[in-house]
PDB file of C-alpha atoms and ligand atoms in Angstrom:
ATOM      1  CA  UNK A 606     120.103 147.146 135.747  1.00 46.00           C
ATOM      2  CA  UNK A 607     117.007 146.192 133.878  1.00 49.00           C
ATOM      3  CA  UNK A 608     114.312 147.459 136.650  1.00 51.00           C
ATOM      4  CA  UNK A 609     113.142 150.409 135.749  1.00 51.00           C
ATOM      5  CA  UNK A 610     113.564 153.048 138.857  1.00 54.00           C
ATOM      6  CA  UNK A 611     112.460 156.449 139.713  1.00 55.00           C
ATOM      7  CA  UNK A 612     114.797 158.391 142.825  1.00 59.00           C
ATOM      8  CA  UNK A 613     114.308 161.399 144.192  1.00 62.00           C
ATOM      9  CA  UNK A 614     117.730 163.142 144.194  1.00 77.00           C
ATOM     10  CA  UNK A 615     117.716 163.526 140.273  1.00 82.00           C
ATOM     11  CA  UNK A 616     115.613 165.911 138.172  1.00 87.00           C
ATOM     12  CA  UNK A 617     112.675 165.078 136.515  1.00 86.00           C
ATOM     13  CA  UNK A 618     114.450 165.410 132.656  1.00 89.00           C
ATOM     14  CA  UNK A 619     117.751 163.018 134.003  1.00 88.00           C
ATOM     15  CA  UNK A 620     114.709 161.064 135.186  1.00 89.00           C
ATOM     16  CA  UNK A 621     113.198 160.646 132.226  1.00 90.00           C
ATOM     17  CA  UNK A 622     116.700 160.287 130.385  1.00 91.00           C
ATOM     18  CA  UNK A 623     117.286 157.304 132.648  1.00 90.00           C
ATOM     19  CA  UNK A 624     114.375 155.827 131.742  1.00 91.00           C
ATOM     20  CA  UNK A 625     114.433 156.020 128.013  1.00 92.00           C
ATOM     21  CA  UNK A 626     118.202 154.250 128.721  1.00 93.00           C
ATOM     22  CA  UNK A 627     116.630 151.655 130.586  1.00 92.00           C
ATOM     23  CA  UNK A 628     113.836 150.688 127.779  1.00 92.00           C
ATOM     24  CA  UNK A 629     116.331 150.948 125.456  1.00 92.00           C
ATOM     25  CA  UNK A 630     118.741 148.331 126.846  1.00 92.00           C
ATOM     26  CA  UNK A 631     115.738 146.138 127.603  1.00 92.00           C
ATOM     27  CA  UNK A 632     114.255 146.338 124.261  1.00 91.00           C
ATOM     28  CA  UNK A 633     117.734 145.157 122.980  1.00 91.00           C
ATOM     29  CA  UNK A 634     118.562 142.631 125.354  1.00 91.00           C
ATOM     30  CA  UNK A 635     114.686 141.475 123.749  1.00 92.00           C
ATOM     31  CA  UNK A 636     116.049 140.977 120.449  1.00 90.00           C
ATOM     32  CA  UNK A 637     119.125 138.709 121.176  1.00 90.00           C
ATOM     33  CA  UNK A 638     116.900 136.631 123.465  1.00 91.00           C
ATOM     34  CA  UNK A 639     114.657 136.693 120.456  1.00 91.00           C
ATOM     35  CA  UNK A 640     117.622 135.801 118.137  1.00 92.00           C
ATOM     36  CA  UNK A 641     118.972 133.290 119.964  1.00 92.00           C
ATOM     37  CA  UNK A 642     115.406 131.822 120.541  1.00 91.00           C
ATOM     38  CA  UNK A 643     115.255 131.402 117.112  1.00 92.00           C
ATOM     39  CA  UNK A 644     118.392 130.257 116.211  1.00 91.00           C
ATOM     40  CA  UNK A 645     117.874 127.488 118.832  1.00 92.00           C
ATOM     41  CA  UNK A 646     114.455 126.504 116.780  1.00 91.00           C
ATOM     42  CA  UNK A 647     116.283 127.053 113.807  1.00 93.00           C
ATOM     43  CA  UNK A 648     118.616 124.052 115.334  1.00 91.00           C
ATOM     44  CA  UNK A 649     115.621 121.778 116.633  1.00 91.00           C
ATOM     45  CA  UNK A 650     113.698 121.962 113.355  1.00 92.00           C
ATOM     46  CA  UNK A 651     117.402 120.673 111.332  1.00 91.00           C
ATOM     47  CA  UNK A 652     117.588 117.706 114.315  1.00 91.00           C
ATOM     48  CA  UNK A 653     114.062 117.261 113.586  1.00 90.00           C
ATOM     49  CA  UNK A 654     114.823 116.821 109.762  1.00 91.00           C
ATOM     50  CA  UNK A 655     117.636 114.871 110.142  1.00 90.00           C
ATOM     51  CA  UNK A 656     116.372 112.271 112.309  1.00 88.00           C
ATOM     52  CA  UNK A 657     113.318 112.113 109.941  1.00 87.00           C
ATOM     53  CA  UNK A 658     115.404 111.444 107.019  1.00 88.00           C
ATOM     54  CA  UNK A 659     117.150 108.853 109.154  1.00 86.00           C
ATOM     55  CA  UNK A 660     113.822 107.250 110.106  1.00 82.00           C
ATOM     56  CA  UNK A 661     112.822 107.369 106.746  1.00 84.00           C
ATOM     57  CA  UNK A 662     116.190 105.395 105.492  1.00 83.00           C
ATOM     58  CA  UNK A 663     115.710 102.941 108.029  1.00 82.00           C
ATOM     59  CA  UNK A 664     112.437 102.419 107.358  1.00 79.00           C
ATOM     60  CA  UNK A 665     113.227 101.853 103.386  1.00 81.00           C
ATOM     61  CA  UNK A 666     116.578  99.481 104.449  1.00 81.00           C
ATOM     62  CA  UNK A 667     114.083  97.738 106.373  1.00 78.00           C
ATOM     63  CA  UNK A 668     111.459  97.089 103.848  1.00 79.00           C
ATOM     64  CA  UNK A 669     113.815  96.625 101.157  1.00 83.00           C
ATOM     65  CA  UNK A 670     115.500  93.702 103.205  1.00 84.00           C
ATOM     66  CA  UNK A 671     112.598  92.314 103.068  1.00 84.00           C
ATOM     67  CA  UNK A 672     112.058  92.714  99.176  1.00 85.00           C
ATOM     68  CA  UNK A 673     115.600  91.340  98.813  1.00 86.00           C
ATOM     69  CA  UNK A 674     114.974  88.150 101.560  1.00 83.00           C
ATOM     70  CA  UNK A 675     111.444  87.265  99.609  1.00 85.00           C
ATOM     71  CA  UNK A 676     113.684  87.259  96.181  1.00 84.00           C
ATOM     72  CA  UNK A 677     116.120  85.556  97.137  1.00 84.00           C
ATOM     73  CA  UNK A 678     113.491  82.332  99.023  1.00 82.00           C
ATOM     74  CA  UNK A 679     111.815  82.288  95.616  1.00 79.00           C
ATOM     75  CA  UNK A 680     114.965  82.034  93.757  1.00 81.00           C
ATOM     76  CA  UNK A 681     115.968  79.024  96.285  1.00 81.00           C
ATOM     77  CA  UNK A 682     113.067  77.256  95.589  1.00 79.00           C
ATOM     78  CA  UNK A 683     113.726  77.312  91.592  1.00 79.00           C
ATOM     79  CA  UNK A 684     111.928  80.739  91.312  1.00 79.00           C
ATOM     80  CA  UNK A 685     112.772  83.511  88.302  1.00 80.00           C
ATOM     81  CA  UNK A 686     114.297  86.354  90.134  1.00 78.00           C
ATOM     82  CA  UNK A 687     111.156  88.153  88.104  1.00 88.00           C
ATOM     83  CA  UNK A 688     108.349  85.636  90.026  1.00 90.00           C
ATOM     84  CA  UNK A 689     107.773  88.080  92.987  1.00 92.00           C
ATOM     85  CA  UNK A 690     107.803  91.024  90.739  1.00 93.00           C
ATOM     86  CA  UNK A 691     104.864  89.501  88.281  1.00 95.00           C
ATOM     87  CA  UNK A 692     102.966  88.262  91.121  1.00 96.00           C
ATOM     88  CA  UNK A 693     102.431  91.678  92.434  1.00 97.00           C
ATOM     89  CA  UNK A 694     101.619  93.488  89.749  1.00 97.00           C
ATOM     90  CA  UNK A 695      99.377  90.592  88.746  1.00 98.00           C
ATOM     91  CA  UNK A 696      97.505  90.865  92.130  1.00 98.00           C
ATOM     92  CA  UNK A 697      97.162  95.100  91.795  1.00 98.00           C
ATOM     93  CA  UNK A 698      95.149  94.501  88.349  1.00 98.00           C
ATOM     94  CA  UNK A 699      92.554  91.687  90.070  1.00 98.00           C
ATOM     95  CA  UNK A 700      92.374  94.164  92.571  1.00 98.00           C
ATOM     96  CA  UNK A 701      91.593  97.173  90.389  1.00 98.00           C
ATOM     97  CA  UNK A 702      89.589  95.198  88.328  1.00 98.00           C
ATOM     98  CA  UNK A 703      87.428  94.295  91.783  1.00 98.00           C
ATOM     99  CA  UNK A 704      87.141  97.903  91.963  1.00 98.00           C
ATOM    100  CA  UNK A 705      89.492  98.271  95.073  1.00 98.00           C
ATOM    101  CA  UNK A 706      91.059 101.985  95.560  1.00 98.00           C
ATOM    102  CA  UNK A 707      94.108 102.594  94.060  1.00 98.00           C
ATOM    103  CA  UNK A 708      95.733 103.178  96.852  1.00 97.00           C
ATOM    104  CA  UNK A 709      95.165 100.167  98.523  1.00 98.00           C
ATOM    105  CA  UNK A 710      96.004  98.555  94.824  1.00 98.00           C
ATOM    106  CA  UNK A 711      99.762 100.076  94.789  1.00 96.00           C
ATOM    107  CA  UNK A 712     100.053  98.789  98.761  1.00 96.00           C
ATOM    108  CA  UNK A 713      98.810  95.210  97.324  1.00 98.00           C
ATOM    109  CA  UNK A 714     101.175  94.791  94.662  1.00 97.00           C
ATOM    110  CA  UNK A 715     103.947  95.720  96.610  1.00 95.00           C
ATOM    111  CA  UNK A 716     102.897  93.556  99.788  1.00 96.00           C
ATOM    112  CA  UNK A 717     102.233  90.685  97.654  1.00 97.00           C
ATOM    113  CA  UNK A 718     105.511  90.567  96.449  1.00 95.00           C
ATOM    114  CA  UNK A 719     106.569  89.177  99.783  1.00 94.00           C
ATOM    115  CA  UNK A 720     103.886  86.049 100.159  1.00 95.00           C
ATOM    116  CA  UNK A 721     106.628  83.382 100.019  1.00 94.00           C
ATOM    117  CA  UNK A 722     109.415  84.913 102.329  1.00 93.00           C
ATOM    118  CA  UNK A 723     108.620  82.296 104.670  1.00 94.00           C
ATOM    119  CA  UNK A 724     110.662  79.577 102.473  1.00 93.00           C
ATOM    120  CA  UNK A 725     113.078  81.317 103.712  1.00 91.00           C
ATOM    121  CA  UNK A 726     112.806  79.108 106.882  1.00 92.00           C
ATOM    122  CA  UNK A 727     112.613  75.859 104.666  1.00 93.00           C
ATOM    123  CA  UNK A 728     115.514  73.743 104.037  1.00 92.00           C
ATOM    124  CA  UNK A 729     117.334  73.645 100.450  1.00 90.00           C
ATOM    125  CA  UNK A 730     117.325  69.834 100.457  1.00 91.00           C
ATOM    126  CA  UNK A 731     112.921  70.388 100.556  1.00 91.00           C
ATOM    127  CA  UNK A 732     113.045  73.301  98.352  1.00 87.00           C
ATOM    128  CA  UNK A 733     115.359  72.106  95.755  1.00 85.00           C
ATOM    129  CA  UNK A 734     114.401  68.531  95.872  1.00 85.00           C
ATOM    130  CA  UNK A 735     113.935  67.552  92.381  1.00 81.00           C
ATOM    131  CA  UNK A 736     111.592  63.989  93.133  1.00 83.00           C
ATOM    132  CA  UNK A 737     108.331  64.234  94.926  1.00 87.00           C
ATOM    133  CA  UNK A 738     107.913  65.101  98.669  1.00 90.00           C
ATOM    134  CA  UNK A 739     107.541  62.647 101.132  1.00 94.00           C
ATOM    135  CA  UNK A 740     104.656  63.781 103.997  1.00 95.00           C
ATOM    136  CA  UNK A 741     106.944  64.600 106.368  1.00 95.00           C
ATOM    137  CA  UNK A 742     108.976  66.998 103.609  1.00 94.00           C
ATOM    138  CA  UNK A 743     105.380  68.231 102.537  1.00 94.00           C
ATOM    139  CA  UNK A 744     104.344  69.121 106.335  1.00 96.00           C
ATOM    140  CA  UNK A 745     107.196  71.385 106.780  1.00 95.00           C
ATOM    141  CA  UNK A 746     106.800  72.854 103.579  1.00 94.00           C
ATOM    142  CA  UNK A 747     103.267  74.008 104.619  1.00 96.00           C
ATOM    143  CA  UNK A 748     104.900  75.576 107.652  1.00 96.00           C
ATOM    144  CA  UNK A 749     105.952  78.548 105.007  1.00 96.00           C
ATOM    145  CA  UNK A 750     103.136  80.402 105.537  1.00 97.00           C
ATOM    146  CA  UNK A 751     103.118  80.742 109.099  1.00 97.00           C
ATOM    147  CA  UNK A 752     107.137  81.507 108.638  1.00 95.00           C
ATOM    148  CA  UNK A 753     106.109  84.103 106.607  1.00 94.00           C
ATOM    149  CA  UNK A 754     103.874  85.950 108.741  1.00 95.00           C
ATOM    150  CA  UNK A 755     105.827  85.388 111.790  1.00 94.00           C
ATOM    151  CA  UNK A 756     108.800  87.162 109.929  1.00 90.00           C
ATOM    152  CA  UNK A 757     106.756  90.579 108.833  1.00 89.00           C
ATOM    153  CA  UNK A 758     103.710  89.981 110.932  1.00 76.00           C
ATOM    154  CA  UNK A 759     104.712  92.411 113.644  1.00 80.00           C
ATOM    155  CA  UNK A 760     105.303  95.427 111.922  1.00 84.00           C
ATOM    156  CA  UNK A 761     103.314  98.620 112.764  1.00 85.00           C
ATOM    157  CA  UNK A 762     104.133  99.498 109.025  1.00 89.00           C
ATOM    158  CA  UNK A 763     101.230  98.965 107.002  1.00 93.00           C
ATOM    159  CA  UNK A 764     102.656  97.268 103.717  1.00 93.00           C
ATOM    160  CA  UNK A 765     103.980  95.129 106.069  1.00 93.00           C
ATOM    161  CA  UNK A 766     101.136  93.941 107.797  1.00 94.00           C
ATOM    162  CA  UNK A 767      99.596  93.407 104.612  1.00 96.00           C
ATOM    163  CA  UNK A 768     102.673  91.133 103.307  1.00 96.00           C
ATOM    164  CA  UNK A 769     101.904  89.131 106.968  1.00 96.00           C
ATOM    165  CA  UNK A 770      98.145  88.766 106.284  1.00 97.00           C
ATOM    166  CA  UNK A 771      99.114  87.584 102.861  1.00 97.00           C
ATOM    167  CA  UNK A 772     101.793  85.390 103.585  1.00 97.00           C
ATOM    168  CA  UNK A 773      99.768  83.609 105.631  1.00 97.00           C
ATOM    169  CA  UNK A 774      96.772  82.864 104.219  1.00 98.00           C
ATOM    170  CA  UNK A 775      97.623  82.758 100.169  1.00 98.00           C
ATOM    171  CA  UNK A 776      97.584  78.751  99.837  1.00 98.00           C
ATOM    172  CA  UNK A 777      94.093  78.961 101.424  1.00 98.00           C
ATOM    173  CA  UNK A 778      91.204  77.582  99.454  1.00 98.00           C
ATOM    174  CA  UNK A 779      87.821  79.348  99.190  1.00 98.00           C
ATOM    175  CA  UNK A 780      86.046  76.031 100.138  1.00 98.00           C
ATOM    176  CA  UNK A 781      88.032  75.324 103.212  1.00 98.00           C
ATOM    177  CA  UNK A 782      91.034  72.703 101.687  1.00 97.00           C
ATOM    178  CA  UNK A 783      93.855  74.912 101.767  1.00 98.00           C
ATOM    179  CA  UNK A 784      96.444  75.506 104.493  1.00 97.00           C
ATOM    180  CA  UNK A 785      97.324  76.446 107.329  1.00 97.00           C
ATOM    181  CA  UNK A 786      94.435  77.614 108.899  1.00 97.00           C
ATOM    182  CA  UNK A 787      91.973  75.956 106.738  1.00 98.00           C
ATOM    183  CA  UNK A 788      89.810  79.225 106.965  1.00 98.00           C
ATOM    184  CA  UNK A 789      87.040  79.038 103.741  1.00 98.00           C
ATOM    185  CA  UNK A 790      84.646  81.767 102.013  1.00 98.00           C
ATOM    186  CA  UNK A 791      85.265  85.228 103.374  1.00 97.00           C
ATOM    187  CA  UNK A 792      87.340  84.343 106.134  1.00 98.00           C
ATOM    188  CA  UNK A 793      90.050  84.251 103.804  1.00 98.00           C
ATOM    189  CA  UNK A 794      90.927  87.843 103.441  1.00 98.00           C
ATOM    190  CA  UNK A 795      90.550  89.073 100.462  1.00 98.00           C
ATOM    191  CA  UNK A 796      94.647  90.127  99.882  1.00 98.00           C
ATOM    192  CA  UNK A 797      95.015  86.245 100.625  1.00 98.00           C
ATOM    193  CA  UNK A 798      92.225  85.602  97.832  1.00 98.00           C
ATOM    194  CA  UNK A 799      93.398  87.385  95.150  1.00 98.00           C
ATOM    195  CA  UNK A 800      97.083  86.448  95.505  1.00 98.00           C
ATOM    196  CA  UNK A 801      96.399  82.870  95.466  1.00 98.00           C
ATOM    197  CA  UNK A 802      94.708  82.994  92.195  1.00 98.00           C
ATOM    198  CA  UNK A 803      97.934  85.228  91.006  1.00 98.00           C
ATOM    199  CA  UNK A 804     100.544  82.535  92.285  1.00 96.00           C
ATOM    200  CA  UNK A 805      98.249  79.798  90.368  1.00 97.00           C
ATOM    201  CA  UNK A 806      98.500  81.696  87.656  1.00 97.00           C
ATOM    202  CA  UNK A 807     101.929  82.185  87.306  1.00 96.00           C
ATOM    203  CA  UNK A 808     103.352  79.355  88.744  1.00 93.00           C
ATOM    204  CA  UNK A 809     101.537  77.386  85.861  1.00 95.00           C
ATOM    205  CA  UNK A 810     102.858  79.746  83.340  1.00 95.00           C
ATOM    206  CA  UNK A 811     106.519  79.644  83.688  1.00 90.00           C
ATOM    207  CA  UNK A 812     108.756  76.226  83.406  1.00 85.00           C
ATOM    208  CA  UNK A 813     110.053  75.217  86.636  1.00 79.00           C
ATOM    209  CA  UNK A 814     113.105  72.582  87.022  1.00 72.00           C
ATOM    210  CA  UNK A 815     110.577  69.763  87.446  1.00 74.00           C
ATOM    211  CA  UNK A 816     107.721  70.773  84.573  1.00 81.00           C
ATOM    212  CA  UNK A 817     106.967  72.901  81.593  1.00 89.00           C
ATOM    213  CA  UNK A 818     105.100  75.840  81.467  1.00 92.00           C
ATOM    214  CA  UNK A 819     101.508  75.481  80.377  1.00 96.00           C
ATOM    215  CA  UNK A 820      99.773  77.482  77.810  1.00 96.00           C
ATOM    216  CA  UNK A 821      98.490  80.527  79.079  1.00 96.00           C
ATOM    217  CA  UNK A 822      94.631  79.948  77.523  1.00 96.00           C
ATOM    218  CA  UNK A 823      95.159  76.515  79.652  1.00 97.00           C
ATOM    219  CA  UNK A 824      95.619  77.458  82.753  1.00 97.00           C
ATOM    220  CA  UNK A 825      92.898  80.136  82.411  1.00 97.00           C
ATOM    221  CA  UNK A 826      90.629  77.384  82.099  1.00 97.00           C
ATOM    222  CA  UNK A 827      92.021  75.326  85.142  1.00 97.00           C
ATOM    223  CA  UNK A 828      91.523  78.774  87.367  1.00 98.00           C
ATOM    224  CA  UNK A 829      87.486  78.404  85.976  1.00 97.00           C
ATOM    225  CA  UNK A 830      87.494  74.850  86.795  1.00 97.00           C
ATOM    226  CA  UNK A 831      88.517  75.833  90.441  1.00 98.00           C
ATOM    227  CA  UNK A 832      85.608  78.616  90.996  1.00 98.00           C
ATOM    228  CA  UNK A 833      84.212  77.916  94.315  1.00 97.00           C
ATOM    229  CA  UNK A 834      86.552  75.371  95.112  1.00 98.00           C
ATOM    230  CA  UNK A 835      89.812  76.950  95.517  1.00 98.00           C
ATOM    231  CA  UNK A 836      89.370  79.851  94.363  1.00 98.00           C
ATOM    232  CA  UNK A 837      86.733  82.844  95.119  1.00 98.00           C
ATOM    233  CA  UNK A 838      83.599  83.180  92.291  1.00 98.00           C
ATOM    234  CA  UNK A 839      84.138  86.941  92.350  1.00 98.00           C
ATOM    235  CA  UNK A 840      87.588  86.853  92.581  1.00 98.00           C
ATOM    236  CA  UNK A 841      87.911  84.901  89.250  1.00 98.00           C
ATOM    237  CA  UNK A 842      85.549  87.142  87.641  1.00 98.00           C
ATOM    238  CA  UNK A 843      87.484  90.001  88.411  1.00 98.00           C
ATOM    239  CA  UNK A 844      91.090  87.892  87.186  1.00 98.00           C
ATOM    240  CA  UNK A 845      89.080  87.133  83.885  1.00 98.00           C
ATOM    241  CA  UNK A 846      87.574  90.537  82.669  1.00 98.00           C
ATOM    242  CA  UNK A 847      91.468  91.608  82.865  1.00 98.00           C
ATOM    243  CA  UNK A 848      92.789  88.800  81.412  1.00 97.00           C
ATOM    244  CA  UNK A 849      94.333  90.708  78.586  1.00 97.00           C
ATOM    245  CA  UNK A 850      95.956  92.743  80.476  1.00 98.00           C
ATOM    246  CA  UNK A 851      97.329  89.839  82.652  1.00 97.00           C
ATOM    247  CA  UNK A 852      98.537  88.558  79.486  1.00 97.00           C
ATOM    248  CA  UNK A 853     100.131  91.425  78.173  1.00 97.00           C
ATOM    249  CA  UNK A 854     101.844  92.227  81.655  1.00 97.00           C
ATOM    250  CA  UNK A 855     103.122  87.969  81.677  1.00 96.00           C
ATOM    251  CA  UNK A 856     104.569  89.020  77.904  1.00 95.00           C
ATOM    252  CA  UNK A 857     106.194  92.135  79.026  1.00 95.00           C
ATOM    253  CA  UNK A 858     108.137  89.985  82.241  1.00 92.00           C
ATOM    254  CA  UNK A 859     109.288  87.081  80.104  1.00 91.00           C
ATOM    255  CA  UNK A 860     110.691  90.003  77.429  1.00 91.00           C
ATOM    256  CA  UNK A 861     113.023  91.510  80.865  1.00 86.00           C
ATOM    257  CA  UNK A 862     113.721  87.980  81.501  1.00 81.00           C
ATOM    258  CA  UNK A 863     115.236  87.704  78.319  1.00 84.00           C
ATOM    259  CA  UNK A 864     116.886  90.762  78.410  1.00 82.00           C
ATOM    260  CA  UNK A 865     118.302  89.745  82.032  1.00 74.00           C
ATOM    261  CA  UNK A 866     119.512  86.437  80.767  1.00 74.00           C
ATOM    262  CA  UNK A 867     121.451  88.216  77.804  1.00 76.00           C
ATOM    263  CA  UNK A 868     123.116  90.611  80.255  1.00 71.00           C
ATOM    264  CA  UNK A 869     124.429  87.222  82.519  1.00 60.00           C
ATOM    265  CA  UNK A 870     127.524  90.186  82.812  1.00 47.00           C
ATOM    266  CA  UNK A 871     125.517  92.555  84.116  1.00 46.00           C
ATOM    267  CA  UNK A 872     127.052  93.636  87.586  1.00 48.00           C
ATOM    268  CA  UNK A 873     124.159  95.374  89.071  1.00 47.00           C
ATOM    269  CA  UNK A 874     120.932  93.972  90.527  1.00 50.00           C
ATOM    270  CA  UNK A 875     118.015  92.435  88.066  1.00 44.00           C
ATOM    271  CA  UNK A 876     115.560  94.767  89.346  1.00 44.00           C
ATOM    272  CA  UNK A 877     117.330  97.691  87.904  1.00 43.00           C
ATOM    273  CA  UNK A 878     116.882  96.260  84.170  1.00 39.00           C
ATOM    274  CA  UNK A 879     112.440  95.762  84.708  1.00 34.00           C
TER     275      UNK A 879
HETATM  276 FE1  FE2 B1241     103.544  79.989  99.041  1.00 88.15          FE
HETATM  277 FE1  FE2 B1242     105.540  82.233  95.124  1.00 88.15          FE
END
């Protein structure tokens, strides 16, 4: 009985005896209600971890798919396994260099890494085609961007709406003559901006199935030529005060390259020798 009563028909001491019982039983039926209140929270907050950690895995698999997917389009179309890799951390040093927070730098260089997932939707006889493409070949070929974004577009995540944003709009050109929207000036976003300049570059500075690479001083001078035509005034400026750096970072890549070509054995992925 947890009420707490007072009868006539006992003294005033068994009264007070009763009483003392009373509180004491209720105090400790109080602690294991506490005890097992908090061994239930103790139980919620360990769900609540768990399914956090399994969120969290997800959410890596997810993006790392991705990673993987854009790899592996590049490599179809002729690509070094390394392209998507250089490309990124090309476009974080434009963006530093345009004074851009270094957060947003780290999210850039990861997100641009994914710009050409889209050839993922193109077919190997257009992407490894070793003569020139005929229009029809060349239309669907522009459809990559659009692939692209439609692929990692609807994401809530936001390296992934980045990668979307660039995917689709890193073959436009600042004066209007790029694809597939043919936006021009600013309404190119800036992500889309500075990633086109760092797919020029390195596209021109690596040999592809179908050309030689070109000197690295020469294609410097091709990216001037381009200033306000395909590519943004400011956004140049800020390629060619780190320039060096570029250069250094392009060196570094085509020494792992190397070193992944020697170890054709190697069993793991390329990723885990840069
Ligand atoms: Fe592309
Ligand atoms: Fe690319």
């Amino acid at each position: 009985m947890n009420q707490a009563t007072i009868t006539a028909d006992i003294s005033p001491a068994q009264q007070v005896e009763r009483l003392t019982r009373q509180l004491e039983e209720a105090q400790r039926n109080n602690a294991a209600t506490r005890i097992q209140l908090e061994q239930a929270l103790g139980r919620a907050e360990a769900v609540q971890r768990e399914r956090d950690r399994a969120v969290s895995t997800i959410r890596k698999l997810h993006k790392e798919t991705f990673f993987d997917l854009a790899r592996r389009a590049e490599e179809r179309d002729g690509e070094s396994p390394l392209h998507t890799a250089r490309i990124g951390a090309y476009s974080g040093l434009i963006a530093a260099s345009l004074g851009c927070t270094a957060t947003w730098c780290a999210l850039l260089e990861n997100a641009a890494q994914l710009h050409d997932i889209g050839k993922i939707g193109i077919h190997d006889s257009i992407l490894s085609k070793t003569g020139p493409l005929t229009t029809e070949e060349w239309r669907l070929m522009r459809e990559h961007p659009r692939i692209g974004a439609a692929i990692i577009g609807q994401s809530d995540e936001p390296l992934l709406q980045l990668a979307g944003e660039i995917a689709m709009t890193h073959h436009e050109h600042y004066n209007g003559a790029g694809y597939p929207l043919g936006l021009s000036g600013r309404e190119i976003p800036l992500s889309g901006r500075i990633v086109g300049i760092a797919d020029f570059f390195d596209a021109l500075t690596h040999d592809r199935s179908y050309r030689k690479a070109l000197p690295v001083d020469t294609v410097l001078s091709m990216i001037r030529e381009r200033i306000g035509e395909q590519f943004d005034p400011h956004v140049v400026g800020a390629f060619l005060r780190v320039a060096d750096q570029i250069k250094a970072t392009r060196q570094r890549f085509v020494e792992q390259e190397r070193l992944f070509q020697a170890t054709a054995g190697w069993d793991g992925d390329w990723w885990m020798l840069a």
